Coordinates of C-alpha atoms (C1' of nucleotides) in Angstrom, one line a residue:
Chain N
M1 CA 39.2 -12.0 -54.4
S2 CA 41.7 -9.9 -52.7
E3 CA 42.0 -6.2 -53.2
A4 CA 45.4 -6.3 -54.7
T5 CA 44.3 -8.9 -57.1
Q6 CA 41.3 -6.8 -58.1
S7 CA 43.5 -3.9 -58.6
L8 CA 45.9 -5.9 -60.8
Q9 CA 43.0 -7.2 -62.9
E10 CA 41.6 -3.7 -63.4
R11 CA 45.0 -2.3 -64.4
L12 CA 45.5 -5.2 -66.8
A13 CA 42.1 -4.8 -68.2
A14 CA 42.9 -1.2 -68.9
I15 CA 46.1 -2.1 -70.7
I16 CA 44.3 -4.7 -72.8
A17 CA 41.6 -2.3 -73.6
Q18 CA 44.1 0.3 -74.7
T19 CA 45.8 -2.2 -77.0
P20 CA 44.3 -2.3 -80.5
P21 CA 42.8 -5.7 -81.4
G22 CA 45.3 -8.0 -83.1
M23 CA 48.3 -6.3 -81.5
R24 CA 50.7 -8.1 -79.2
L25 CA 51.0 -7.3 -75.6
P26 CA 54.4 -6.7 -74.1
S27 CA 56.1 -9.8 -73.0
E28 CA 55.3 -11.2 -69.6
P29 CA 58.6 -10.2 -68.0
D30 CA 58.4 -6.7 -69.4
L31 CA 54.7 -6.3 -68.4
A32 CA 55.3 -7.6 -65.0
R33 CA 58.2 -5.3 -64.4
E34 CA 56.1 -2.4 -65.8
M35 CA 53.2 -3.2 -63.5
G36 CA 55.4 -3.8 -60.5
V37 CA 54.2 -7.4 -59.9
S38 CA 55.8 -10.8 -60.3
R39 CA 55.4 -12.8 -63.5
A40 CA 53.5 -15.4 -61.6
S41 CA 50.9 -13.0 -60.4
L42 CA 50.6 -11.5 -63.8
R43 CA 50.1 -14.8 -65.4
E44 CA 47.3 -15.6 -63.0
A45 CA 45.6 -12.4 -64.0
M46 CA 46.2 -13.2 -67.6
R47 CA 44.4 -16.4 -67.2
T48 CA 41.4 -14.5 -66.1
F49 CA 41.2 -12.6 -69.4
E50 CA 42.1 -15.6 -71.5
M51 CA 39.0 -17.3 -70.0
Q52 CA 37.0 -14.3 -71.1
G53 CA 38.3 -14.6 -74.6
M54 CA 39.9 -11.1 -74.4
I55 CA 43.4 -12.3 -75.1
H56 CA 44.9 -15.2 -76.9
R57 CA 48.2 -16.7 -75.7
R58 CA 50.4 -18.3 -78.3
P59 CA 53.3 -20.2 -76.7
R60 CA 56.7 -18.8 -77.6
A61 CA 55.1 -16.2 -79.8
G62 CA 53.3 -13.8 -77.6
T63 CA 50.0 -12.7 -76.2
Y64 CA 47.6 -11.1 -78.5
V65 CA 44.6 -8.9 -77.9
M66 CA 41.4 -10.3 -79.4
Q67 CA 38.8 -8.5 -81.3
P68 CA 36.3 -7.7 -78.6
P69 CA 33.1 -9.6 -79.5
A70 CA 31.0 -6.5 -79.2
V71 CA 30.7 -5.9 -75.5
I72 CA 31.5 -9.0 -73.6
E73 CA 30.5 -7.6 -70.2
S74 CA 27.2 -5.9 -70.9
G75 CA 25.1 -8.9 -71.5
L76 CA 22.9 -11.0 -69.3
E77 CA 25.9 -12.8 -67.8
V78 CA 26.3 -9.9 -65.4
L79 CA 23.6 -9.6 -62.9
E80 CA 22.3 -6.1 -62.6
S81 CA 19.0 -4.7 -61.7
I82 CA 16.5 -3.5 -64.3
D83 CA 16.9 0.0 -62.9
T84 CA 20.6 0.0 -63.5
L85 CA 20.1 -1.5 -66.9
A86 CA 17.5 1.0 -67.9
A87 CA 19.7 3.8 -66.7
R88 CA 22.6 2.5 -68.8
M89 CA 20.4 2.2 -71.9
G90 CA 19.4 5.8 -71.5
L91 CA 15.8 5.0 -70.8
P92 CA 14.3 7.4 -68.4
V93 CA 12.3 5.2 -66.0
C94 CA 10.4 5.5 -62.8
M95 CA 8.8 3.1 -60.5
G96 CA 5.1 2.6 -60.8
D97 CA 2.7 1.2 -58.2
V98 CA 4.4 -0.9 -55.6
S99 CA 2.7 -3.7 -53.7
I100 CA 4.4 -5.3 -50.7
Q101 CA 2.7 -8.0 -48.7
K102 CA 3.5 -10.8 -46.4
R103 CA 1.7 -14.0 -47.2
L104 CA 2.0 -17.8 -47.2
A105 CA 4.3 -19.3 -49.7
T106 CA 2.8 -21.3 -52.5
R107 CA 4.1 -24.8 -53.0
E108 CA 6.1 -23.6 -56.0
E109 CA 7.7 -20.7 -54.0
A110 CA 8.4 -22.9 -51.0
T111 CA 10.3 -25.4 -53.3
A112 CA 12.2 -22.6 -55.1
L113 CA 13.3 -21.0 -51.8
G114 CA 13.8 -24.1 -49.9
L115 CA 11.2 -23.3 -47.2
M116 CA 8.6 -25.2 -45.4
E117 CA 5.2 -25.2 -47.1
S118 CA 3.6 -23.0 -44.4
A119 CA 6.4 -20.5 -44.4
L120 CA 5.8 -16.8 -44.8
V121 CA 7.2 -14.9 -47.7
L122 CA 7.6 -11.3 -48.7
D123 CA 5.9 -10.5 -52.0
I124 CA 7.1 -7.4 -53.8
R125 CA 5.5 -6.3 -57.0
R126 CA 6.1 -3.2 -59.0
S127 CA 6.0 -1.9 -62.5
I128 CA 8.6 0.1 -64.4
L129 CA 7.3 3.0 -66.3
T130 CA 8.7 5.1 -69.1
Q131 CA 6.6 7.9 -70.4
K132 CA 3.7 6.8 -68.2
K133 CA 3.7 3.5 -69.9
A134 CA 4.5 0.2 -68.2
V135 CA 7.3 -1.6 -69.9
A136 CA 8.3 -4.1 -67.2
Y137 CA 6.6 -5.8 -64.3
L138 CA 8.7 -7.4 -61.6
I139 CA 7.7 -9.8 -58.9
D140 CA 10.1 -10.8 -56.1
V141 CA 9.4 -13.4 -53.5
L142 CA 11.8 -13.6 -50.6
P143 CA 11.7 -15.4 -47.3
E144 CA 10.0 -13.4 -44.7
G145 CA 12.3 -11.7 -42.1
L146 CA 15.2 -11.4 -44.4
I147 CA 14.6 -7.7 -44.9
G148 CA 13.6 -5.6 -42.0
D149 CA 10.8 -3.0 -42.1
E150 CA 13.2 -0.1 -41.7
E151 CA 15.1 -1.4 -44.7
M152 CA 12.0 -1.6 -46.8
C153 CA 11.5 2.1 -46.3
E154 CA 14.5 2.9 -48.4
F155 CA 13.4 0.5 -51.1
Q156 CA 14.2 2.1 -54.4
G157 CA 12.7 -0.4 -56.8
S158 CA 15.3 -3.1 -56.9
V159 CA 15.6 -5.9 -54.4
L160 CA 18.9 -6.8 -55.9
D161 CA 20.4 -3.4 -55.4
L162 CA 19.1 -3.4 -51.8
L163 CA 20.7 -6.8 -51.1
L164 CA 23.9 -5.7 -52.8
K165 CA 24.1 -2.5 -50.8
R166 CA 23.5 -4.3 -47.6
G167 CA 26.3 -6.7 -48.4
S168 CA 24.9 -9.6 -46.5
P169 CA 24.2 -12.3 -47.3
S170 CA 26.8 -12.4 -50.0
L171 CA 25.3 -13.0 -53.4
Q172 CA 26.9 -15.3 -55.9
S173 CA 24.8 -15.7 -59.0
S174 CA 21.3 -15.9 -60.4
R175 CA 19.9 -18.6 -62.5
C176 CA 17.6 -17.0 -65.1
E177 CA 15.2 -18.9 -67.2
I178 CA 14.0 -17.2 -70.4
N179 CA 10.5 -17.7 -71.6
V180 CA 7.7 -16.2 -73.6
I181 CA 4.2 -16.2 -72.2
Q182 CA 0.8 -15.0 -73.2
A183 CA -0.4 -12.1 -71.0
N184 CA -3.1 -13.1 -68.5
R185 CA -5.6 -10.7 -67.3
E186 CA -3.4 -9.2 -64.6
L187 CA -0.5 -8.6 -66.9
A188 CA -2.7 -7.3 -69.7
K189 CA -4.1 -4.8 -67.3
V190 CA -0.6 -3.8 -66.1
F191 CA 0.8 -3.3 -69.6
G192 CA -2.4 -2.1 -71.3
I193 CA -2.3 -4.8 -73.9
Q194 CA -4.6 -7.6 -75.0
R195 CA -4.8 -10.9 -73.2
G196 CA -2.7 -13.4 -75.1
D197 CA -0.2 -10.9 -76.3
G198 CA 3.4 -12.2 -76.0
L199 CA 5.6 -11.0 -73.2
L200 CA 9.2 -11.8 -72.4
M201 CA 9.5 -13.5 -69.1
F202 CA 12.5 -14.2 -66.9
R203 CA 12.2 -16.6 -64.0
A204 CA 15.2 -16.2 -61.7
W205 CA 16.6 -17.9 -58.6
L206 CA 19.1 -15.7 -56.7
Y207 CA 21.8 -17.7 -55.0
T208 CA 23.9 -16.7 -52.0
V209 CA 27.5 -17.9 -51.8
S210 CA 26.4 -20.6 -49.5
G211 CA 24.1 -21.9 -52.2
Q212 CA 20.8 -20.9 -50.7
V213 CA 18.1 -19.2 -52.8
I214 CA 17.0 -16.0 -51.2
D215 CA 15.0 -14.5 -54.0
Y216 CA 12.6 -16.1 -56.5
S217 CA 11.5 -13.7 -59.1
F218 CA 9.4 -13.2 -62.2
S219 CA 10.1 -10.4 -64.5
Y220 CA 7.9 -9.5 -67.4
F221 CA 9.0 -7.3 -70.3
L222 CA 7.1 -5.6 -73.0
P223 CA 8.8 -6.5 -76.3
G224 CA 10.8 -3.8 -77.9
Y225 CA 11.8 -1.7 -74.9
F226 CA 14.6 -3.8 -73.6
R227 CA 17.4 -5.5 -75.5
F228 CA 19.0 -8.5 -73.7
H229 CA 21.9 -10.4 -75.1
V230 CA 24.2 -13.2 -74.1
V231 CA 27.7 -13.9 -75.3
R232 CA 27.9 -17.6 -75.9
R233 CA 31.3 -19.2 -76.0
V234 CA 32.5 -22.1 -78.2
G235 CA 33.3 -24.9 -75.8
Q236 CA 35.6 -23.2 -73.3
V237 CA 33.9 -24.3 -70.2
I238 CA 35.2 -27.4 -68.6
N239 CA 32.3 -29.6 -67.9
P240 CA 32.9 -32.3 -65.2
N241 CA 30.2 -34.7 -64.4
L242 CA 28.7 -33.1 -61.4
N243 CA 29.2 -34.5 -57.9
P244 CA 28.0 -38.1 -58.2
T245 CA 28.1 -38.5 -54.4
I246 CA 25.5 -35.8 -54.0
K247 CA 23.5 -36.2 -57.2
Chain S
M1 CA 45.2 -23.4 -74.6
S2 CA 47.9 -26.0 -74.5
E3 CA 47.2 -29.7 -74.2
A4 CA 48.9 -30.1 -70.9
T5 CA 47.0 -27.1 -69.5
Q6 CA 43.7 -28.7 -70.8
S7 CA 44.6 -31.9 -69.1
L8 CA 45.4 -30.2 -65.8
Q9 CA 42.1 -28.3 -65.9
E10 CA 40.1 -31.5 -66.6
R11 CA 41.8 -33.3 -63.8
L12 CA 41.2 -30.4 -61.4
A13 CA 37.6 -30.2 -62.5
A14 CA 37.2 -33.9 -61.7
I15 CA 38.7 -33.4 -58.2
I16 CA 36.5 -30.4 -57.6
A17 CA 33.4 -32.3 -58.8
Q18 CA 34.3 -35.2 -56.4
T19 CA 34.6 -32.9 -53.4
P20 CA 31.3 -32.3 -51.7
P21 CA 30.1 -28.6 -51.7
G22 CA 31.3 -26.7 -48.7
M23 CA 34.3 -28.9 -48.2
R24 CA 37.9 -27.7 -48.3
L25 CA 40.2 -28.8 -51.0
P26 CA 43.7 -30.0 -50.1
S27 CA 46.1 -27.2 -49.7
E28 CA 47.9 -26.0 -52.8
P29 CA 51.3 -27.5 -52.0
D30 CA 49.6 -30.9 -51.3
L31 CA 47.4 -30.8 -54.3
A32 CA 50.2 -29.7 -56.6
R33 CA 52.4 -32.6 -55.3
E34 CA 49.5 -35.0 -55.7
M35 CA 48.8 -33.9 -59.3
G36 CA 52.5 -33.8 -60.2
V37 CA 52.5 -30.1 -61.2
S38 CA 54.0 -27.0 -59.8
R39 CA 52.1 -24.8 -57.4
A40 CA 52.2 -22.0 -59.9
S41 CA 50.6 -24.1 -62.6
L42 CA 48.0 -25.3 -60.2
R43 CA 47.2 -21.8 -59.1
E44 CA 46.6 -20.7 -62.7
A45 CA 44.2 -23.6 -63.2
M46 CA 42.5 -22.7 -59.9
R47 CA 41.9 -19.2 -61.1
T48 CA 40.0 -20.7 -64.0
F49 CA 37.5 -22.3 -61.7
E50 CA 37.4 -19.4 -59.3
M51 CA 36.3 -17.3 -62.3
Q52 CA 33.5 -19.8 -62.9
G53 CA 32.4 -19.6 -59.3
M54 CA 33.1 -23.3 -58.7
I55 CA 35.5 -22.7 -55.9
H56 CA 36.1 -19.9 -53.4
R57 CA 39.6 -19.1 -52.2
R58 CA 39.9 -17.7 -48.7
P59 CA 43.4 -16.3 -48.0
R60 CA 45.1 -18.2 -45.3
A61 CA 42.1 -20.4 -44.7
G62 CA 41.8 -22.6 -47.7
T63 CA 40.0 -23.2 -50.9
Y64 CA 36.4 -24.3 -50.7
V65 CA 34.1 -26.0 -53.2
M66 CA 31.0 -24.0 -53.8
Q67 CA 27.5 -25.2 -54.1
P68 CA 27.1 -25.7 -57.8
P69 CA 24.4 -23.1 -58.9
A70 CA 22.4 -25.8 -60.6
V71 CA 24.3 -26.6 -63.8
I72 CA 26.6 -23.8 -64.6
E73 CA 27.6 -25.2 -67.9
S74 CA 24.3 -26.0 -69.4
G75 CA 23.0 -22.6 -70.0
L76 CA 23.1 -20.2 -72.9
E77 CA 26.6 -19.2 -72.2
V78 CA 27.9 -22.3 -74.0
L79 CA 27.2 -22.2 -77.7
E80 CA 25.7 -25.4 -79.0
S81 CA 23.4 -26.1 -81.8
I82 CA 19.7 -26.5 -81.3
D83 CA 20.0 -30.1 -82.4
T84 CA 22.6 -30.9 -79.7
L85 CA 20.4 -29.1 -77.2
A86 CA 17.3 -30.9 -78.2
A87 CA 19.1 -34.2 -78.0
R88 CA 20.3 -33.4 -74.5
M89 CA 16.9 -32.4 -73.4
G90 CA 15.6 -35.8 -74.6
L91 CA 13.4 -34.3 -77.2
P92 CA 13.2 -36.5 -80.3
V93 CA 13.5 -34.0 -83.1
C94 CA 14.0 -34.2 -86.9
M95 CA 14.7 -31.6 -89.5
G96 CA 11.7 -30.3 -91.5
D97 CA 11.8 -28.6 -94.9
V98 CA 15.2 -27.2 -95.8
S99 CA 15.5 -24.2 -98.1
I100 CA 19.0 -23.2 -99.3
Q101 CA 19.5 -20.4 -101.7
K102 CA 22.0 -17.9 -102.9
R103 CA 20.8 -14.4 -103.1
L104 CA 21.9 -10.8 -102.7
A105 CA 22.4 -9.6 -99.1
T106 CA 20.0 -7.1 -97.7
R107 CA 21.4 -4.0 -96.2
E108 CA 20.9 -5.3 -92.7
E109 CA 22.7 -8.6 -93.6
A110 CA 25.5 -6.8 -95.3
T111 CA 26.1 -4.7 -92.2
A112 CA 25.9 -7.6 -89.9
L113 CA 28.3 -9.7 -91.9
G114 CA 30.6 -6.9 -92.9
L115 CA 30.1 -7.3 -96.6
M116 CA 29.5 -5.0 -99.6
E117 CA 25.9 -4.3 -100.3
S118 CA 25.9 -6.2 -103.5
A119 CA 27.5 -9.3 -102.0
L120 CA 26.0 -12.7 -102.3
V121 CA 25.0 -14.7 -99.3
L122 CA 23.9 -18.2 -98.6
D123 CA 20.4 -18.3 -97.0
I124 CA 19.6 -21.5 -95.1
R125 CA 16.2 -22.0 -93.6
R126 CA 14.8 -25.0 -91.9
S127 CA 12.3 -26.0 -89.2
I128 CA 12.8 -28.4 -86.3
L129 CA 10.0 -30.8 -85.8
T130 CA 8.9 -32.9 -82.9
Q131 CA 6.0 -35.2 -83.4
K132 CA 5.3 -33.7 -86.8
K133 CA 4.9 -30.3 -85.2
A134 CA 7.3 -27.4 -85.8
V135 CA 8.8 -26.1 -82.6
A136 CA 11.7 -24.0 -84.0
Y137 CA 12.5 -22.2 -87.2
L138 CA 16.1 -21.3 -88.0
I139 CA 17.5 -18.9 -90.6
D140 CA 21.2 -18.7 -91.1
V141 CA 22.8 -16.2 -93.4
L142 CA 26.4 -16.7 -94.4
P143 CA 28.8 -15.1 -96.8
E144 CA 28.6 -17.0 -100.1
G145 CA 31.6 -19.2 -100.9
L146 CA 32.3 -20.0 -97.3
I147 CA 30.8 -23.4 -97.5
G148 CA 31.4 -25.5 -100.6
D149 CA 28.6 -27.3 -102.4
E150 CA 30.0 -30.7 -101.5
E151 CA 30.0 -29.7 -97.8
M152 CA 26.4 -28.6 -98.1
C153 CA 25.5 -32.2 -99.0
E154 CA 26.4 -33.5 -95.6
F155 CA 24.4 -30.7 -93.9
Q156 CA 22.7 -32.3 -90.9
G157 CA 20.7 -29.4 -89.8
S158 CA 23.1 -27.2 -88.0
V159 CA 25.4 -24.7 -89.5
L160 CA 27.3 -24.4 -86.3
D161 CA 28.0 -28.1 -86.1
L162 CA 29.2 -28.0 -89.7
L163 CA 31.6 -25.2 -89.0
L164 CA 32.8 -26.7 -85.8
K165 CA 33.4 -30.1 -87.5
R166 CA 35.4 -28.4 -90.2
G167 CA 37.5 -26.6 -87.7
S168 CA 38.2 -23.6 -89.9
P169 CA 37.7 -20.8 -89.5
S170 CA 38.1 -21.1 -85.7
L171 CA 35.0 -19.9 -84.0
Q172 CA 35.1 -17.8 -80.8
S173 CA 31.8 -16.8 -79.6
S174 CA 28.3 -15.8 -80.6
R175 CA 26.4 -12.7 -79.6
C176 CA 22.8 -13.6 -79.1
E177 CA 20.1 -11.1 -78.7
I178 CA 16.9 -12.2 -77.0
N179 CA 13.6 -10.9 -78.2
V180 CA 9.9 -11.6 -78.4
I181 CA 8.1 -11.0 -81.6
Q182 CA 4.6 -11.5 -83.0
A183 CA 4.4 -14.1 -85.6
N184 CA 4.1 -12.8 -89.2
R185 CA 2.3 -14.7 -91.9
E186 CA 5.4 -16.8 -92.8
L187 CA 6.0 -17.8 -89.2
A188 CA 2.4 -18.4 -88.4
K189 CA 2.3 -20.8 -91.3
V190 CA 5.4 -22.6 -90.3
F191 CA 4.3 -23.1 -86.7
G192 CA 0.6 -23.5 -87.4
I193 CA -0.3 -20.6 -85.1
Q194 CA -2.2 -17.4 -85.3
R195 CA -0.6 -14.3 -86.7
G196 CA 0.4 -12.1 -83.8
D197 CA 1.1 -15.0 -81.4
G198 CA 4.3 -14.5 -79.4
L199 CA 7.4 -16.3 -80.4
L200 CA 10.8 -16.3 -78.7
M201 CA 13.4 -15.0 -81.1
F202 CA 17.2 -15.1 -81.0
R203 CA 19.2 -12.9 -83.3
A204 CA 22.8 -14.0 -83.3
W205 CA 26.1 -13.0 -84.7
L206 CA 28.7 -15.7 -84.9
Y207 CA 32.3 -14.5 -84.5
T208 CA 35.5 -16.1 -85.6
V209 CA 38.7 -15.7 -83.5
S210 CA 39.7 -13.0 -85.8
G211 CA 36.6 -11.0 -85.0
Q212 CA 34.8 -11.5 -88.2
V213 CA 31.1 -12.3 -88.4
I214 CA 30.5 -15.4 -90.5
D215 CA 27.0 -16.2 -89.6
Y216 CA 24.0 -14.0 -89.0
S217 CA 21.1 -15.9 -87.8
F218 CA 17.5 -15.7 -86.6
S219 CA 16.0 -18.5 -84.5
Y220 CA 12.3 -18.6 -83.6
F221 CA 11.0 -20.9 -80.9
L222 CA 7.5 -21.9 -80.0
P223 CA 7.1 -21.2 -76.3
G224 CA 7.1 -24.1 -74.0
Y225 CA 9.2 -26.6 -75.9
F226 CA 12.6 -25.2 -75.0
R227 CA 14.0 -24.0 -71.8
F228 CA 16.8 -21.5 -72.0
H229 CA 18.6 -20.2 -69.0
V230 CA 21.6 -18.0 -68.1
V231 CA 23.7 -18.0 -65.0
R232 CA 24.3 -14.4 -64.1
R233 CA 27.2 -13.5 -61.9
V234 CA 27.3 -10.8 -59.3
G235 CA 30.0 -8.4 -60.5
Q236 CA 32.9 -10.6 -61.2
V237 CA 33.6 -9.5 -64.7
I238 CA 36.1 -6.7 -65.0
N239 CA 34.6 -4.1 -67.2
P240 CA 37.2 -1.8 -68.8
N241 CA 36.1 1.0 -70.9
L242 CA 36.5 -0.4 -74.3
N243 CA 39.2 0.7 -76.6
P244 CA 38.8 4.4 -76.9
T245 CA 41.3 4.7 -79.7
I246 CA 39.2 2.4 -81.9
K247 CA 35.7 3.2 -80.7
Chain I
dA1 C1' 69.3 -12.8 -104.3
dA2 C1' 68.0 -16.8 -101.9
dA3 C1' 68.7 -20.2 -98.6
dA4 C1' 70.5 -21.8 -94.5
dT5 C1' 72.2 -21.0 -90.0
dT6 C1' 72.3 -18.6 -85.8
dA7 C1' 70.8 -15.7 -82.0
dA8 C1' 67.4 -13.4 -79.4
dT9 C1' 62.4 -13.7 -77.7
dT10 C1' 58.7 -15.5 -75.4
dT11 C1' 55.5 -18.5 -73.2
dG12 C1' 55.0 -22.7 -70.2
dT13 C1' 56.6 -24.8 -66.3
dC14 C1' 59.2 -25.7 -62.2
dA15 C1' 61.5 -25.1 -57.4
dG16 C1' 62.0 -22.7 -53.4
dA17 C1' 61.1 -19.0 -50.3
dC18 C1' 58.8 -15.5 -47.3
dA19 C1' 54.8 -12.6 -45.3
dA20 C1' 50.4 -12.1 -43.3
dT21 C1' 46.5 -14.0 -41.4
dT22 C1' 43.6 -17.6 -40.0
dG23 C1' 42.0 -21.2 -36.9
dA24 C1' 42.7 -24.7 -33.7
dC25 C1' 44.8 -26.1 -29.5
dG26 C1' 46.2 -25.8 -24.9
dG27 C1' 46.7 -23.2 -20.8
dA28 C1' 45.2 -19.7 -17.7
dT29 C1' 41.6 -17.3 -15.5
dT30 C1' 37.1 -16.6 -13.4
Chain B
dA1 C1' 33.3 -26.3 -15.1
dA2 C1' 33.2 -22.8 -18.4
dT3 C1' 35.2 -19.0 -20.7
dC4 C1' 38.8 -16.3 -22.4
dC5 C1' 43.3 -15.6 -24.4
dG6 C1' 47.8 -16.4 -26.3
dT7 C1' 50.6 -19.5 -29.1
dC8 C1' 51.7 -21.9 -33.1
dA9 C1' 51.0 -24.6 -37.2
dA10 C1' 48.7 -24.2 -41.5
dT11 C1' 47.4 -21.8 -45.8
dT12 C1' 47.0 -18.5 -49.5
dG13 C1' 49.2 -14.5 -51.9
dT14 C1' 53.3 -13.1 -53.8
dC15 C1' 58.1 -13.0 -55.2
dT16 C1' 62.7 -14.4 -57.2
dG17 C1' 65.2 -17.0 -60.3
dA18 C1' 65.7 -20.5 -63.5
dC19 C1' 65.3 -23.8 -67.6
dA20 C1' 63.0 -25.9 -71.8
dA21 C1' 61.1 -25.6 -76.3
dA22 C1' 59.5 -23.2 -80.1
dT23 C1' 59.0 -19.1 -82.6
dT24 C1' 60.8 -15.1 -84.9
dA25 C1' 64.2 -12.0 -86.4
dA26 C1' 68.9 -11.3 -87.7
dT27 C1' 73.0 -12.9 -89.6
dT28 C1' 75.8 -15.6 -92.5
dT29 C1' 76.7 -18.5 -96.3
dT30 C1' 76.0 -20.2 -100.9

DNA sequence: AAAATTAATTTGTCAGACAATTGACGGATT
DNA sequence: AATCCGTCAATTGTCTGACAAATTAATTTT
């Protein structure tokens, strides 16, 4: 997305945010003039927010600001590191023991990352502490060689943040599977809980824009310390039958 | 969204789906001519799919079809009933015991639904069985009077499907909070598990287009029978500071 | 005062145009 | 023969101006 477009979207977002829910926005010609862009460009940006359910366009009547369904952007649909999340939730956290090792990929990991079975992977494990108590345990598995040793030195606790900061390869999205598991011995020890106690688990595949998986991760969370949510939409997403020639 | 717009989006979705990932789409003038719409309209539709990450537009180079990140539309971001989900996953399910009662709202429920503390609510509880084993337990709390008695007769197991079928009030989205809890006595009995065993829990607020909550629900899932996932995007969502005049 | 008519708005769509940059092609150079 | 470089068509981003259809407000009529 171009910079100008980004700027237009941000400015429009601000205008929408400053308009009380239920109120009508200025008409498109007025708003376009006011913002110094053409009506066509404005309409494209409008479509963005219509997709997000932030505005509702009634033909020949006007464009209305919707009641914000809580906070549309603060849910799981936006990918951010646990550290960033914890910081935003006001939870004072620090990184516990870090374990970094190179090893052979398991079959599961090789499949997930699209590697040969004998490939080497980088295994990064660390816990997140709050008040000296582990509340999250994160395991990232990446193809070996992706991150240089000198880069590893400035590892702050988040593989995602490191990749984002580096800027390459460009990341697109993460597929995150949500599960509940019973703590095994390793996890029980990490969290100081009983074996068999329930833990929230995310299994995630991090995709680049080219569609490759460059991070396969497991995240375990002690119940009660994190609050994840998703905004689910009522049938707005167009759902074509996916590429039959490839499938 | 108008019907013509819907049609254009569906046709464009089909074209995108039929184009192998990585390939370039026809240029905008060509595609617009081919589809019989103006370039401006086509670009608005394009923006929709760019938002979804299905295409990538490179200025002065072309529009490229992205590798579909697994199935973008089958995650939690689309709101569908457990019954619909189970059916799609090929899980043969049936509805277990149903309990419907009118009662006074608890303080928590009154807050969630925006009702007076002494208001009446409709409490619907039911379990979902597969092979005579409970795998999910659903509790919906709605304002009393929203659903008529005659409508309750054709209750098939999903409040959401009932509301969607009726069409009014128009639903917009659901805010779904994800948690893990330890089974209490009631839940242990329902699922036939031990007290303290971990369960996946969704707490959800169902919003109408006018921003009102019309369903406050708790859903409990036995681990292993359902697979929920979310596609998380890397910073595409514009995040304005929400309405300061209202907040 | 109420109803009917009229006029002004507003979104949806279209056609045509220009700018800036990319990427491929051909030619020149080493 | 291989490489480098300039040229040029192609493509997206953006703009201007316009019209249709329906809604909404204002005006007129009964």
